[in-house]
Each structure stands twice: as structure tokens, then as C-alpha cells.
Amino acid sequence: MFYNYLSIALKQLRKQPVFSGIKIFSLTLGLACSMLVVMHVQYIGSANKHIANWENTYRLVTHMMVRETNTPYRTRATAEPYIPQLRLDYGDQIEYAAKIRAGNALFSRGNEASENDFYWAEPDAIPIFDLRFIQGDASGALIEPNTVILTESTARKYFGQDNPMGQTLTINNQADLRVIGVIADYPVAATTQMDMLISIPTGTGLYGENFMNNNGWIGFQGSEAYLTFPDQATAEQVSQDLPEFLERNLPEGAVTFSRQIGLGLSLQRLDDIYLNPLNNFGTVETSTSKTVLLGLVVFSILILATSCINYMNLSLAQLSQRNREIGVRKTLGASRRQIIAQFLVESLLLTVIALFIAIPLVAIALPTYTNLTETGFSFLDLFRTGFIAALVALVVVTGVVAGFIPAVSVSHLQPASIVKNANTTTRRGRLSKAAVTTAQFALSTALMLLAIAIYVQTNHLRELDVGYNRDNLVILDSRYSTINPEVFNYTALVNELEQHPGVLSVATSDFRPPGTGPINPWRIPRFAPDETITVAHTGVSPGFIETYEMELLAGRSFSEDFVSDFIPPQGIGGAEDSEGQVYGIVITDLLARRFGFDSPDAAIGQSFDLFDTNFRVIGVVKRFQFSSGMEAAERSIGILRSTVSPMRYLHLRLDPMQTEAALNHIDTVWERHQPSVPIERTFFAQTFDDIIADRTDGLSMAALMASVVTVLIAGFGLYALASYSSLRRTKEVGIRKALGATADSIVMLLAWDFIKPVLVACVIAWPIAWFAIEAFYAGFTSRAGFSVLIYGVVTGGVLAVALLTVAIQCFRTANSDPVKSLRYE
């Protein structure tokens, strides 16, 4: 029986090649898009599952709240005492527990040096992350000072084909690290990529006994904590007890403040990290990846749905041509089930053909797709056992969904009316085809509007007034470190950089945009004893405001004429004679409003307190945003402190007419002072654009491609319907022409039947697009306007495409010879 169904399907394929080709084309596009997204989803689903005990391994998450706005946030940063105390309180319930902290440093071997990410790590990190040693021994690793573990690729990077075991790497020209182990490279889907692991005693030797070992229960300096439990039930017990853990262990002096900031702890399982990211006080981790993935999943579903709808529509349109075949079969005893099975076999056959065409399309599109989504899966993943099963399921579901409605529709026909050649095209059938066309174009139009909205928002972010001039700004990492300040002459480096007409000014800071400085609770004298406002603040040199060309709204900038403007080299509260000293700060107008001042002028001279250190506002600048309109108010730097001490990052304002000469000068000066260290300089404008691109480009491209593909599928389907309908109305056209109708009037008559559902589709698409655009815009603090005129223009464009598609066939029919038309059967 199946062979007979297959034979009939192949005959139908040869009998109507145009219709079959359009069906296969639309299914090919839908399957290709779906295959890419399924591979993406499987790739994400594999994140962290290379770890043997991932089901029982968790990340410790810290919960806090911006009190004045009641904005909750979660961060992976944990205070240093948490892990030691967790070991004490739950020693028999925790299998492994470790702190790690991400870092970036310059590693050198001989005269060669390059930058690399690394992690400070405790010994338990080895079993927690299931680090697999290729050389060396896991037992005893990460215990001794000045030791490091490398991945295979990192070992090749620094040692080539030489055996790295026992050899040394120098970190930041400060300490020699002995290689004690080489581990297998991490899968690209892992959320924590450990290229190098350095023992914490190494950090203690460099930075003092308090390195990753202080007693501050509400101090967060970048450490993360991971725990492995014997089973999930134990993990749940510990998770439920974490509020009591804080309550019984928080020092008395920290209890009030912990309640003010809503301090809490929770556990996040490793497989939940990628798709349930933390907001980290306004900066969402893996936000781009999650947003793009969700968008791609939705778009691929819409494209596949459009493909299936197109198949249904064309199949329904063809039913009248197969009435006699079905009538004869039903007269000879074929059951409804057999008729349905026959049509499902046909749809599955076309789906399988579409699959074989889609596979090479996937191979062609894969490099662009993985680059767009910043993923690392390959074409060979298509042939893994798990994916093959998913692929078979995708083909079966697509074939059944596409063919089910036509199959059920034709199975309902009565054999007597079919054999008599009665008109089987009912009003319900016509409405069904119109509804299908409407659904296709509604999805296409909504996607097109969303793609345009993303483009408009992207332009808005790039053109937004961010409170400074980002053009012609170069940020240079000086590699300065207070631990080893004599590696190079910092003052001479800065002075020489200024000695070029193309370098207009040089400023320094302890942060690198778009990052910010620390975030702490600040207060003013009129606040209640326990009242604070959380503010991001950072240290800059005099001249920083001028270098960035920030707009000064009130007061003055930092000036070396005022000694009190600058914090001493020992830092806040570090100098013995600083007790009672009041230091100058510059705040933003946004922060002035957050603290209740009516105007920038009203904030001048006001006192601010940070812990036990006192400050006075000497100036107010317009709010500046290093991350454009994606930066929440709580995350934006609100307070600038100043010091004349050396700071790591240099900011150089260049003359746009002498950019090339200025860059050559910078490189020459660097080579003179640090010849063995590769220079790292970037134009901030490029960094700024990259921030926006990371957030919008992937989704924008996905929406654009989805809209183009759906319009293409819908357009081909509409053309096929127009061809079929025009063919069926050939005799009617002949009669109308014989009675004097013009070709133009006939074209309008035929085309109007197809334009009506497209027009309805555009109207339906408007609210769908509005909700989608609002959901997208919700992720930005500054939103672009989206004019109603754009809705009208897109609607007009879609109608024009639809009209052009059907007009070609309608014009051909309208200009046919009426004599031949009247003889048409």
C-alpha cells in the first residue's frame, strides 16, 4: 500500500512541477532555518554538561536591591567569607566548594609576551569543573604559590611544541609561575572558559594576606563561588537554609545594612546559567546570546509555519484538479483513513526532498550563522545521533502539519458529487485559502516592522547624546600596577605621549569604559541614619572631564590649584593625616536629582559621605553613559573622584586631522618604554559601536532575514495561487472580453481577490508588530520613536509586492485571445 501511495505522489510531482517546486522551495527554506536553530538550541543545551556531575553542581548567587528604586538584581559576585563559612555550616552536605576569580594579565616567556584571561582558583575547582589532566597530577594542584595550570591550546600558545611541564611564565613582570599541569581544552559551549588557573597563594604573595580572604560579608570584589553536592535533595536543603545561614553568621555591624540592600543568597545549577542570566546590577551576562537565541527560535518557528501554511494553501487550491481521482478511489472502497494516508505520504515525500536540498544550504549558511550568534557548533554536529533523531522528528512533524489539513479536507468529499464533477469549491474553502494567505502575509509584515524597529533603535543608540564626545578618543592600557610600579617610568610615558601636536590631551582613570568603578552606598547629612543611595563612582585624573569634553552644568572641574580636590595616594581614608579631610567630587545632574537637589547649582557645596570619608560637590556635569541607551541609571557612573596618583588606563584625545601621526607617536613612545609588552590601544568610538552591535545586530539580522524569507515564501505561494485561479477563470475572462471588458478592468478584477487578504494581513500585523517592538524596546533605557508612517510605508510595500506578484499572471490572462478562452475546458 505504501508503495502505491509513493508511486501516486511521484506522478503528482511530475504532473505539476511548478506547484511542486514552489512547495519544495518553501519547505526547504523553513527546514534550513529550523535546522540551524535546532543545532543552536542543542549547542546551548550542552553548555556545562561536559562536567561529569553537572546535575549536582551549583553557582552561588547573591541577591541585592537598589533601595531607593526597589530594583532587585542578582550577581555572581560573592563575599569572601561565604565559602569558608558554608564549609563549616554544611561540611557533611557539601562535596566540594571553591572560590574562583576572573583576571586578565600579561604573560611573558623570554622576550615574548601576550595578554591572556585566567582564573585564580582554589583546589576544589578541579573536581567541580571536572578538569581533565593530560599532564601533571590533579592531587596537590593549586595549593603551592607561583604555580599555574594551562589548557592544551594555551600551552601551545606560549610553549609551542615544547613540553610546558616545569617551565615558567611571568605574570605582569611581577612573579614567575611554574607550570604544574596541562588540562584538556574546555568545550566552546562552557559558560566558564578556564584557559589558565593560578593558585590563590600566588595572589596572596602578590597582593597580601587579604587577597580573596577578607572578612567583609558585604564586600564584593569579583570572586565567584561554586559548590557540588552529593545529590539534588541535599542541594535543595542547603538552598532553603541559606536565609538562616546569613542570619546566624552576619556580623552584628553588617545586619542593618544587609537588610537595607535586601541581601540574600541562592543556588543556580550549572545548566541554568546560560538561559537564566544574572543582571549583575544592570549589566546582564550573556544577554546578547539569550536574546538572539529566543528571537531566532521564534523566527524559525514563524518561517516554518509560513512554509507549512504555503503548502496547505497550494494543496487546497489543487484539490479540484484531483476530484475525479479521489472520487474514483472512494467509489472503489477507499476509506477516509487511506485517503488521508495518501496525502500525508505526498507531503512527507516533498518534505524529505526539501530536507536533502536544505542540508547543503545549512552548510553554506553555517559560518555566517555561528559568527552572528557567537556560537561554536559545526556542520558535523548535524550528523550526531541526537541531532539525527531531532531531524527525523522535524521532518515528520513538518510533513504531517503541512499535509494534514488538505488530507482531511479531501477525505470529506462525497464520491457521488465528485464523479458528477459538481463544484466542490465552497465558500468555506475560499475563506480557508484567504485566511491562510492572510496569516502568511501578517507574519511577514510583522517581522518586517520588527526588523525596521531594531534598525531604528540601533541608529538611535548610535546618535544618542551620551554626555561626552566619543570620537577621536583612544584608550591605552598602560599596564601600570601599584605592586610593581618600577617596571617602567609611568610619569615619563604620560609626559612623552603629550609631546605631540596630534595628541590634544591625556587623562587617566582607574576604570576602562564601558566598565565602571565600584558601586557603594552614599549618603548626605540630611538622610536618616540608615538611609543611603547606591552609586557607581570612579577615580579620574584632573583633565578627565576636559578630555571627554563633558558638559559642565554648574561649579568647576578638578584643578591642581585645589589640593583638597584630590584623594591621597593611599586611597580613601588611607593617609594618616586625612582624618576630617573633605575631598572634592564632581557628580552628574542625574545623581543630583536622585539625591533630591532641585538643580545642578543647588548641589554645589553639598556634603556626601562614603563610609567614614567626607566629600564636597565642586561641580555637576551632564549625565554620561558609556553603554549608550542600554545603561540603567543605577549602573551609570554618578560620582567622579580625583587623584594625581598614577592610574592604569590612559585616555588620549586626538586631533582628527593628525590621527595617523598621533597613533604612530603613541606606538613609538610605547616601544621606548615597554618594548617587550604588546600595546593595547583602542578607539572608544569602536568599543561604543561594538556594545550596541552586540545587543542589536544579531536580532536585527535575524528579523530582517526572517521577514525576507517569509515574504519570499508568501510571494511564491501567492503567484502559484494567482496562476491556478487565473487558469480556472479562463472562460469567464473570455466572456467578459467578448462583452467589451478591457484588459485593465479584468486585471483589477482578478487581482483584487488576492489583494484583499493581503490588505487584511497588514492590518492584523500592526498590533502584532507593536507588541513585539514594545517587548524589544523594553530592554533599553532610551527608546527611539517609531512613527505610524513606517507602518503605512511597510503596508504599502507589502501590497505593492503582492500586487506585482499577481498582476503578471493576471495581465497574461486578461490579454489572452477570447476565442481560445471560450473554447477552454
Coordinates of N, CA and C in Angstrom, one line a residue, residues 346-415:
E346 N 2.4 12.0 0.4 CA 2.8 13.0 -0.6 C 3.6 14.2 0.1
S347 N 3.0 14.7 1.2 CA 3.6 15.8 1.9 C 4.9 15.4 2.5
L348 N 5.0 14.2 3.0 CA 6.3 13.7 3.6 C 7.3 13.5 2.5
L349 N 6.9 13.1 1.3 CA 7.9 12.9 0.2 C 8.5 14.3 -0.1
L350 N 7.6 15.3 -0.3 CA 8.1 16.6 -0.6 C 9.0 17.2 0.5
T351 N 8.6 16.8 1.7 CA 9.4 17.3 2.9 C 10.8 16.7 2.9
V352 N 10.9 15.4 2.6 CA 12.2 14.7 2.5 C 13.0 15.3 1.4
I353 N 12.4 15.5 0.2 CA 13.2 16.2 -0.9 C 13.7 17.5 -0.4
A354 N 12.8 18.3 0.3 CA 13.2 19.6 0.8 C 14.4 19.5 1.7
L355 N 14.4 18.4 2.5 CA 15.4 18.2 3.5 C 16.8 18.0 2.8
F356 N 16.8 17.2 1.8 CA 18.1 17.0 1.1 C 18.6 18.2 0.4
I357 N 17.7 19.1 0.0 CA 18.1 20.4 -0.6 C 18.6 21.4 0.6
A358 N 17.9 21.2 1.7 CA 18.2 22.1 2.8 C 19.6 21.9 3.5
I359 N 20.0 20.6 3.4 CA 21.3 20.3 4.1 C 22.5 21.0 3.5
P360 N 22.7 21.1 2.2 CA 23.8 21.9 1.7 C 23.6 23.4 1.9
L361 N 22.3 23.9 2.0 CA 22.1 25.3 2.3 C 22.5 25.6 3.7
V362 N 22.3 24.6 4.6 CA 22.8 24.8 6.0 C 24.3 24.9 6.1
A363 N 25.0 24.0 5.3 CA 26.4 24.0 5.2 C 26.9 25.4 4.8
I364 N 26.3 26.0 3.8 CA 26.7 27.3 3.3 C 26.4 28.4 4.3
A365 N 25.3 28.3 5.0 CA 24.9 29.4 5.9 C 25.5 29.3 7.2
L366 N 26.1 28.1 7.6 CA 26.5 27.9 9.0 C 27.6 28.8 9.4
P367 N 28.7 29.1 8.6 CA 29.7 30.1 9.1 C 29.2 31.4 9.4
T368 N 28.3 31.9 8.6 CA 27.7 33.2 8.9 C 26.8 33.2 10.1
Y369 N 26.1 32.1 10.3 CA 25.2 32.0 11.4 C 25.9 31.9 12.7
T370 N 27.0 31.1 12.8 CA 27.7 30.9 14.0 C 28.5 32.2 14.3
N371 N 28.9 32.9 13.3 CA 29.6 34.2 13.6 C 28.6 35.3 14.1
L372 N 27.4 35.2 13.6 CA 26.3 36.1 14.0 C 25.9 35.9 15.4
T373 N 25.8 34.6 15.8 CA 25.3 34.2 17.2 C 26.5 34.0 18.1
E374 N 27.7 34.1 17.7 CA 28.9 33.9 18.6 C 28.8 32.5 19.2
T375 N 28.5 31.5 18.4 CA 28.5 30.1 18.8 C 29.6 29.3 18.1
G376 N 29.7 28.0 18.5 CA 30.8 27.3 18.0 C 30.5 25.9 17.5
F377 N 29.3 25.7 17.1 CA 29.0 24.3 16.6 C 29.3 24.2 15.1
S378 N 29.5 23.0 14.6 CA 29.9 22.8 13.2 C 29.0 22.0 12.4
F379 N 29.2 21.9 11.1 CA 28.3 21.1 10.2 C 28.3 19.7 10.6
L380 N 29.4 19.1 11.2 CA 29.4 17.7 11.5 C 28.4 17.4 12.7
D381 N 28.0 18.4 13.5 CA 27.1 18.2 14.5 C 25.7 17.8 14.0
L382 N 25.5 18.1 12.7 CA 24.3 17.7 12.0 C 24.1 16.2 12.0
F383 N 25.2 15.5 12.0 CA 25.1 14.0 11.9 C 25.3 13.3 13.2
R384 N 25.3 14.0 14.3 CA 25.3 13.3 15.6 C 24.0 12.5 15.8
T385 N 24.1 11.5 16.6 CA 22.9 10.6 16.8 C 21.7 11.4 17.4
G386 N 22.0 12.3 18.4 CA 20.9 13.0 19.0 C 20.3 14.0 18.0
F387 N 21.1 14.6 17.1 CA 20.5 15.5 16.2 C 19.8 14.8 15.1
I388 N 20.3 13.7 14.7 CA 19.6 12.9 13.6 C 18.2 12.6 14.1
A389 N 18.0 12.2 15.3 CA 16.7 11.9 15.9 C 15.8 13.2 15.8
A390 N 16.4 14.3 16.2 CA 15.7 15.5 16.2 C 15.3 15.9 14.8
L391 N 16.2 15.6 13.8 CA 15.9 16.0 12.4 C 14.8 15.1 11.9
V392 N 14.8 13.8 12.2 CA 13.7 12.9 11.7 C 12.4 13.4 12.3
A393 N 12.4 13.8 13.6 CA 11.2 14.3 14.2 C 10.7 15.6 13.5
L394 N 11.7 16.5 13.2 CA 11.3 17.7 12.5 C 10.7 17.5 11.1
V395 N 11.3 16.6 10.4 CA 10.7 16.2 9.0 C 9.3 15.7 9.2
V396 N 9.1 14.7 10.1 CA 7.8 14.1 10.2 C 6.8 15.1 10.7
V397 N 7.1 15.9 11.7 CA 6.2 16.9 12.1 C 5.8 17.9 11.0
T398 N 6.9 18.4 10.3 CA 6.6 19.3 9.2 C 5.7 18.7 8.1
G399 N 6.1 17.5 7.7 CA 5.3 16.8 6.7 C 3.8 16.6 7.1
V400 N 3.6 16.2 8.3 CA 2.3 15.9 8.8 C 1.5 17.2 9.0
V401 N 2.1 18.3 9.6 CA 1.4 19.5 9.7 C 1.1 20.1 8.4
A402 N 2.0 20.1 7.4 CA 1.7 20.7 6.1 C 0.7 19.9 5.3
G403 N 0.6 18.6 5.5 CA -0.3 17.8 4.7 C -1.6 17.5 5.3
F404 N -1.7 17.7 6.6 CA -2.9 17.2 7.4 C -4.2 17.8 6.9
I405 N -4.2 19.2 6.9 CA -5.5 19.9 6.6 C -5.9 19.6 5.2
P406 N -5.0 19.6 4.1 CA -5.5 19.2 2.8 C -6.0 17.8 2.8
A407 N -5.3 16.9 3.5 CA -5.7 15.5 3.5 C -7.1 15.3 4.2
V408 N -7.3 16.0 5.3 CA -8.7 15.9 5.9 C -9.7 16.5 5.0
S409 N -9.4 17.6 4.4 CA -10.4 18.3 3.5 C -10.8 17.4 2.4
V410 N -9.9 16.8 1.7 CA -10.2 16.0 0.6 C -10.9 14.7 1.0
S411 N -10.6 14.2 2.2 CA -11.3 13.0 2.7 C -12.7 13.1 3.0
H412 N -13.2 14.4 3.1 CA -14.6 14.7 3.5 C -15.5 14.7 2.2
L413 N -14.9 14.8 1.0 CA -15.7 14.9 -0.2 C -16.5 13.7 -0.5
Q414 N -17.7 13.9 -1.0 CA -18.6 12.7 -1.3 C -18.3 12.2 -2.7
P415 N -18.2 10.9 -2.9 CA -17.8 10.4 -4.2 C -18.9 10.7 -5.3

